[in-house]
Amino acid sequence: MDYPHDQAPGAPIRSGIPEHGRIPKYYAVKAHVSALVEELGEGGMLPPERDLALRYGVSRETVRQALRELLLEGRLARQGRGTVVAGPKLEQPLSLASYTEGVRRQGRTPGRHLIGLERFPCPEALAAEIGAERGEPVWHLERVLLADDDRVGLESTYVSVARMPDLAGEFDPDSSFYAYLHDRLGISFGDADERIETVLATPREALLIGTPPALPMLLIHRVSRDAGGQPLERVRTLFRGDRFSFTAHLSGRG
């Protein structure tokens, strides 16, 4: 088959293609389809697999492998029985800004769907992170994150019941938790520690988010403190790897 410009065997490294040896057929197909994606633009419908296989002179399984990678990367999306060019990924800032702020900044409508709000005795591993004693009651708030009504993530928040005893009655689970803390309780954030890793969702998590279990996820662990330096919350958030990218502002020391 023909290879895209400067991606033939022996060409220098480009987009992850090995510098030595032959390029796998599916990767060459992926490069061709990537160029087609740029031509079609967001929402454009790709030709059926059989047409792509004939166009590039490969098997349908080779085409499927190429499309599978582009789907996992978030460049394509399934629509009915077809495949379309996906829109740009949501950019989430690595800051103390809320999910709501980040989504609205990009002209999208944020939302949340409540899975559960429950109390349970605080385990020792969680106590120091939220400013509670072992065995004291803790709130666990679990919600699906939405963007324009599409499920894009799953968020679990843990806070001390002693610090916000009326959470169940006062808080609207469809709204921003950070806005509730600031506007209703007068709590301002001071700082937080975050850790980011890639994971595969559990079957339960995949079902709640509406994705295949094999879809890569971005997992963020956050432990936050208030403006006075007191422990406030622990948050575990799963974001769809095909729908999100993260940004951070870095500066030198002068």
PDB file of C-alpha atoms in Angstrom, residues 29-196:
ATOM      1  CA  VAL A  29      -3.850   3.039   7.643  1.00  0.00           C
ATOM      2  CA  LYS A  30      -4.107   5.065  10.854  1.00  0.00           C
ATOM      3  CA  ALA A  31      -1.935   7.790   9.314  1.00  0.00           C
ATOM      4  CA  HIS A  32      -4.142   7.877   6.201  1.00  0.00           C
ATOM      5  CA  VAL A  33      -7.330   8.026   8.276  1.00  0.00           C
ATOM      6  CA  SER A  34      -5.799  10.765  10.460  1.00  0.00           C
ATOM      7  CA  ALA A  35      -5.321  12.856   7.328  1.00  0.00           C
ATOM      8  CA  LEU A  36      -8.924  12.096   6.344  1.00  0.00           C
ATOM      9  CA  VAL A  37     -10.082  13.213   9.803  1.00  0.00           C
ATOM     10  CA  GLU A  38      -8.440  16.600   9.246  1.00  0.00           C
ATOM     11  CA  GLU A  39     -10.223  16.951   5.901  1.00  0.00           C
ATOM     12  CA  LEU A  40     -13.663  15.975   7.204  1.00  0.00           C
ATOM     13  CA  GLY A  41     -13.662  18.109  10.355  1.00  0.00           C
ATOM     14  CA  GLU A  42     -15.750  17.679  13.500  1.00  0.00           C
ATOM     15  CA  GLY A  43     -18.891  15.613  12.946  1.00  0.00           C
ATOM     16  CA  GLY A  44     -17.776  14.336   9.538  1.00  0.00           C
ATOM     17  CA  MET A  45     -18.769  10.742   8.804  1.00  0.00           C
ATOM     18  CA  LEU A  46     -16.034   8.251   7.938  1.00  0.00           C
ATOM     19  CA  PRO A  47     -16.583   5.787   5.082  1.00  0.00           C
ATOM     20  CA  PRO A  48     -17.560   2.249   6.149  1.00  0.00           C
ATOM     21  CA  GLU A  49     -14.781  -0.173   7.127  1.00  0.00           C
ATOM     22  CA  ARG A  50     -15.169  -2.177   3.924  1.00  0.00           C
ATOM     23  CA  ASP A  51     -14.680   0.952   1.811  1.00  0.00           C
ATOM     24  CA  LEU A  52     -11.569   1.926   3.753  1.00  0.00           C
ATOM     25  CA  ALA A  53     -10.208  -1.613   3.393  1.00  0.00           C
ATOM     26  CA  LEU A  54     -10.664  -1.462  -0.391  1.00  0.00           C
ATOM     27  CA  ARG A  55      -9.216   2.044  -0.599  1.00  0.00           C
ATOM     28  CA  TYR A  56      -6.025   1.103   1.244  1.00  0.00           C
ATOM     29  CA  GLY A  57      -5.737  -2.500   0.043  1.00  0.00           C
ATOM     30  CA  VAL A  58      -5.823  -4.083   3.497  1.00  0.00           C
ATOM     31  CA  SER A  59      -8.121  -6.374   5.470  1.00  0.00           C
ATOM     32  CA  ARG A  60     -11.075  -5.054   7.449  1.00  0.00           C
ATOM     33  CA  GLU A  61      -9.375  -6.243  10.646  1.00  0.00           C
ATOM     34  CA  THR A  62      -6.406  -3.991   9.848  1.00  0.00           C
ATOM     35  CA  VAL A  63      -8.805  -1.074   9.383  1.00  0.00           C
ATOM     36  CA  ARG A  64     -10.549  -1.928  12.673  1.00  0.00           C
ATOM     37  CA  GLN A  65      -7.238  -1.853  14.534  1.00  0.00           C
ATOM     38  CA  ALA A  66      -6.423   1.583  13.115  1.00  0.00           C
ATOM     39  CA  LEU A  67      -9.886   2.928  13.967  1.00  0.00           C
ATOM     40  CA  ARG A  68      -9.725   1.396  17.440  1.00  0.00           C
ATOM     41  CA  GLU A  69      -6.610   3.408  18.268  1.00  0.00           C
ATOM     42  CA  LEU A  70      -8.145   6.622  16.944  1.00  0.00           C
ATOM     43  CA  LEU A  71     -11.254   5.962  19.034  1.00  0.00           C
ATOM     44  CA  LEU A  72      -9.161   5.428  22.161  1.00  0.00           C
ATOM     45  CA  GLU A  73      -7.268   8.650  21.433  1.00  0.00           C
ATOM     46  CA  GLY A  74     -10.567  10.532  21.237  1.00  0.00           C
ATOM     47  CA  ARG A  75     -10.162  11.573  17.596  1.00  0.00           C
ATOM     48  CA  LEU A  76     -13.143   9.486  16.450  1.00  0.00           C
ATOM     49  CA  ALA A  77     -16.484   8.648  18.053  1.00  0.00           C
ATOM     50  CA  ARG A  78     -19.170   6.055  17.425  1.00  0.00           C
ATOM     51  CA  GLN A  79     -22.518   7.411  16.258  1.00  0.00           C
ATOM     52  CA  GLY A  80     -25.185   4.816  15.704  1.00  0.00           C
ATOM     53  CA  ARG A  81     -23.632   2.225  13.405  1.00  0.00           C
ATOM     54  CA  GLY A  82     -21.116   4.661  11.948  1.00  0.00           C
ATOM     55  CA  THR A  83     -17.955   6.487  12.976  1.00  0.00           C
ATOM     56  CA  VAL A  84     -17.607  10.276  13.020  1.00  0.00           C
ATOM     57  CA  VAL A  85     -14.840  12.776  13.674  1.00  0.00           C
ATOM     58  CA  ALA A  86     -14.911  13.721  17.362  1.00  0.00           C
ATOM     59  CA  GLY A  87     -14.851  17.257  18.682  1.00  0.00           C
ATOM     60  CA  PRO A  88     -11.891  18.693  20.579  1.00  0.00           C
ATOM     61  CA  LYS A  89     -11.103  17.284  24.002  1.00  0.00           C
ATOM     62  CA  LEU A  90     -12.193  19.152  27.092  1.00  0.00           C
ATOM     63  CA  GLU A  91      -9.272  20.932  28.733  1.00  0.00           C
ATOM     64  CA  GLN A  92      -9.273  20.720  32.503  1.00  0.00           C
ATOM     65  CA  PRO A  93      -6.835  23.028  34.324  1.00  0.00           C
ATOM     66  CA  LEU A  94      -4.651  21.538  37.026  1.00  0.00           C
ATOM     67  CA  SER A  95      -5.682  24.105  39.604  1.00  0.00           C
ATOM     68  CA  LEU A  96      -8.122  24.614  42.456  1.00  0.00           C
ATOM     69  CA  ALA A  97     -10.759  25.765  39.973  1.00  0.00           C
ATOM     70  CA  SER A  98     -13.833  23.545  39.997  1.00  0.00           C
ATOM     71  CA  TYR A  99     -14.894  21.162  37.250  1.00  0.00           C
ATOM     72  CA  THR A 100     -17.823  23.505  36.579  1.00  0.00           C
ATOM     73  CA  GLU A 101     -15.545  26.476  35.877  1.00  0.00           C
ATOM     74  CA  GLY A 102     -13.305  24.479  33.556  1.00  0.00           C
ATOM     75  CA  VAL A 103     -16.173  23.166  31.430  1.00  0.00           C
ATOM     76  CA  ARG A 104     -18.023  26.492  31.228  1.00  0.00           C
ATOM     77  CA  ARG A 105     -14.844  28.247  30.117  1.00  0.00           C
ATOM     78  CA  GLN A 106     -14.972  26.139  26.945  1.00  0.00           C
ATOM     79  CA  GLY A 107     -18.574  26.964  26.136  1.00  0.00           C
ATOM     80  CA  ARG A 108     -19.930  23.630  27.356  1.00  0.00           C
ATOM     81  CA  THR A 109     -22.668  22.983  29.901  1.00  0.00           C
ATOM     82  CA  PRO A 110     -21.452  21.165  33.030  1.00  0.00           C
ATOM     83  CA  GLY A 111     -23.675  18.861  35.013  1.00  0.00           C
ATOM     84  CA  ARG A 112     -23.668  16.045  37.522  1.00  0.00           C
ATOM     85  CA  HIS A 113     -25.781  13.000  38.221  1.00  0.00           C
ATOM     86  CA  LEU A 114     -25.968  11.815  41.820  1.00  0.00           C
ATOM     87  CA  ILE A 115     -25.050   8.181  42.437  1.00  0.00           C
ATOM     88  CA  GLY A 116     -25.114   8.354  46.215  1.00  0.00           C
ATOM     89  CA  LEU A 117     -24.576  10.428  49.363  1.00  0.00           C
ATOM     90  CA  GLU A 118     -23.900   8.312  52.427  1.00  0.00           C
ATOM     91  CA  ARG A 119     -22.332   8.429  55.883  1.00  0.00           C
ATOM     92  CA  PHE A 120     -19.852   5.866  57.147  1.00  0.00           C
ATOM     93  CA  PRO A 121     -17.279   5.583  59.966  1.00  0.00           C
ATOM     94  CA  CYS A 122     -13.980   7.190  59.006  1.00  0.00           C
ATOM     95  CA  PRO A 123     -11.193   4.660  58.365  1.00  0.00           C
ATOM     96  CA  GLU A 124      -7.738   5.413  59.727  1.00  0.00           C
ATOM     97  CA  ALA A 125      -6.256   5.852  56.238  1.00  0.00           C
ATOM     98  CA  LEU A 126      -8.682   8.703  55.493  1.00  0.00           C
ATOM     99  CA  ALA A 127      -8.747  10.475  58.865  1.00  0.00           C
ATOM    100  CA  ALA A 128      -5.729  12.775  58.548  1.00  0.00           C
ATOM    101  CA  GLU A 129      -6.608  13.772  54.986  1.00  0.00           C
ATOM    102  CA  ILE A 130     -10.024  15.214  55.906  1.00  0.00           C
ATOM    103  CA  GLY A 131      -9.404  16.335  59.483  1.00  0.00           C
ATOM    104  CA  ALA A 132     -11.479  13.645  61.187  1.00  0.00           C
ATOM    105  CA  GLU A 133     -10.818  11.085  63.899  1.00  0.00           C
ATOM    106  CA  ARG A 134     -10.959   7.389  63.182  1.00  0.00           C
ATOM    107  CA  GLY A 135     -14.537   6.161  63.556  1.00  0.00           C
ATOM    108  CA  GLU A 136     -16.115   9.618  63.263  1.00  0.00           C
ATOM    109  CA  PRO A 137     -18.838   9.964  60.591  1.00  0.00           C
ATOM    110  CA  VAL A 138     -17.719  10.890  57.087  1.00  0.00           C
ATOM    111  CA  TRP A 139     -19.722  11.912  54.043  1.00  0.00           C
ATOM    112  CA  HIS A 140     -19.116  10.069  50.767  1.00  0.00           C
ATOM    113  CA  LEU A 141     -20.551  11.927  47.771  1.00  0.00           C
ATOM    114  CA  GLU A 142     -20.400  10.056  44.446  1.00  0.00           C
ATOM    115  CA  ARG A 143     -21.496  11.697  41.173  1.00  0.00           C
ATOM    116  CA  VAL A 144     -21.189  11.167  37.430  1.00  0.00           C
ATOM    117  CA  LEU A 145     -19.707  14.228  35.698  1.00  0.00           C
ATOM    118  CA  LEU A 146     -21.541  15.513  32.615  1.00  0.00           C
ATOM    119  CA  ALA A 147     -20.620  17.826  29.753  1.00  0.00           C
ATOM    120  CA  ASP A 148     -23.580  18.778  27.541  1.00  0.00           C
ATOM    121  CA  ASP A 149     -25.403  15.785  29.092  1.00  0.00           C
ATOM    122  CA  ASP A 150     -22.629  13.379  28.008  1.00  0.00           C
ATOM    123  CA  ARG A 151     -21.115  11.269  30.777  1.00  0.00           C
ATOM    124  CA  VAL A 152     -17.414  12.082  30.946  1.00  0.00           C
ATOM    125  CA  GLY A 153     -16.243  11.191  34.457  1.00  0.00           C
ATOM    126  CA  LEU A 154     -16.943   9.855  37.937  1.00  0.00           C
ATOM    127  CA  GLU A 155     -16.178  11.803  41.115  1.00  0.00           C
ATOM    128  CA  SER A 156     -15.999  10.561  44.718  1.00  0.00           C
ATOM    129  CA  THR A 157     -15.660  13.175  47.473  1.00  0.00           C
ATOM    130  CA  TYR A 158     -14.976  12.485  51.161  1.00  0.00           C
ATOM    131  CA  VAL A 159     -15.488  15.160  53.841  1.00  0.00           C
ATOM    132  CA  SER A 160     -16.008  15.239  57.591  1.00  0.00           C
ATOM    133  CA  VAL A 161     -19.632  15.249  58.785  1.00  0.00           C
ATOM    134  CA  ALA A 162     -18.588  17.367  61.784  1.00  0.00           C
ATOM    135  CA  ARG A 163     -17.473  20.143  59.453  1.00  0.00           C
ATOM    136  CA  MET A 164     -20.604  20.136  57.296  1.00  0.00           C
ATOM    137  CA  PRO A 165     -23.371  18.323  59.222  1.00  0.00           C
ATOM    138  CA  ASP A 166     -26.226  19.634  57.059  1.00  0.00           C
ATOM    139  CA  LEU A 167     -24.739  18.601  53.705  1.00  0.00           C
ATOM    140  CA  ALA A 168     -27.553  16.171  52.864  1.00  0.00           C
ATOM    141  CA  GLY A 169     -30.254  18.794  53.385  1.00  0.00           C
ATOM    142  CA  GLU A 170     -28.516  21.907  52.078  1.00  0.00           C
ATOM    143  CA  PHE A 171     -26.455  20.790  49.103  1.00  0.00           C
ATOM    144  CA  ASP A 172     -27.889  20.408  45.598  1.00  0.00           C
ATOM    145  CA  PRO A 173     -26.006  17.381  44.179  1.00  0.00           C
ATOM    146  CA  ASP A 174     -26.454  18.683  40.620  1.00  0.00           C
ATOM    147  CA  SER A 175     -24.447  21.817  41.446  1.00  0.00           C
ATOM    148  CA  SER A 176     -20.821  22.669  42.188  1.00  0.00           C
ATOM    149  CA  PHE A 177     -19.600  21.390  45.549  1.00  0.00           C
ATOM    150  CA  TYR A 178     -16.905  24.062  45.648  1.00  0.00           C
ATOM    151  CA  ALA A 179     -19.525  26.788  45.143  1.00  0.00           C
ATOM    152  CA  TYR A 180     -21.486  25.317  48.066  1.00  0.00           C
ATOM    153  CA  LEU A 181     -18.410  25.381  50.298  1.00  0.00           C
ATOM    154  CA  HIS A 182     -17.610  28.988  49.413  1.00  0.00           C
ATOM    155  CA  ASP A 183     -21.069  30.538  49.134  1.00  0.00           C
ATOM    156  CA  ARG A 184     -22.968  28.618  51.817  1.00  0.00           C
ATOM    157  CA  LEU A 185     -20.297  27.715  54.353  1.00  0.00           C
ATOM    158  CA  GLY A 186     -17.793  30.502  53.737  1.00  0.00           C
ATOM    159  CA  ILE A 187     -14.938  28.038  53.239  1.00  0.00           C
ATOM    160  CA  SER A 188     -12.105  29.133  50.954  1.00  0.00           C
ATOM    161  CA  PHE A 189      -9.509  26.775  49.530  1.00  0.00           C
ATOM    162  CA  GLY A 190      -5.877  27.258  50.435  1.00  0.00           C
ATOM    163  CA  ASP A 191      -3.927  24.578  48.624  1.00  0.00           C
ATOM    164  CA  ALA A 192      -4.070  20.960  47.517  1.00  0.00           C
ATOM    165  CA  ASP A 193      -1.895  18.008  46.577  1.00  0.00           C
ATOM    166  CA  GLU A 194      -2.750  16.097  43.408  1.00  0.00           C
ATOM    167  CA  ARG A 195      -1.558  12.848  41.896  1.00  0.00           C
ATOM    168  CA  ILE A 196      -2.435  11.794  38.341  1.00  0.00           C
TER     169      ILE A 196
END
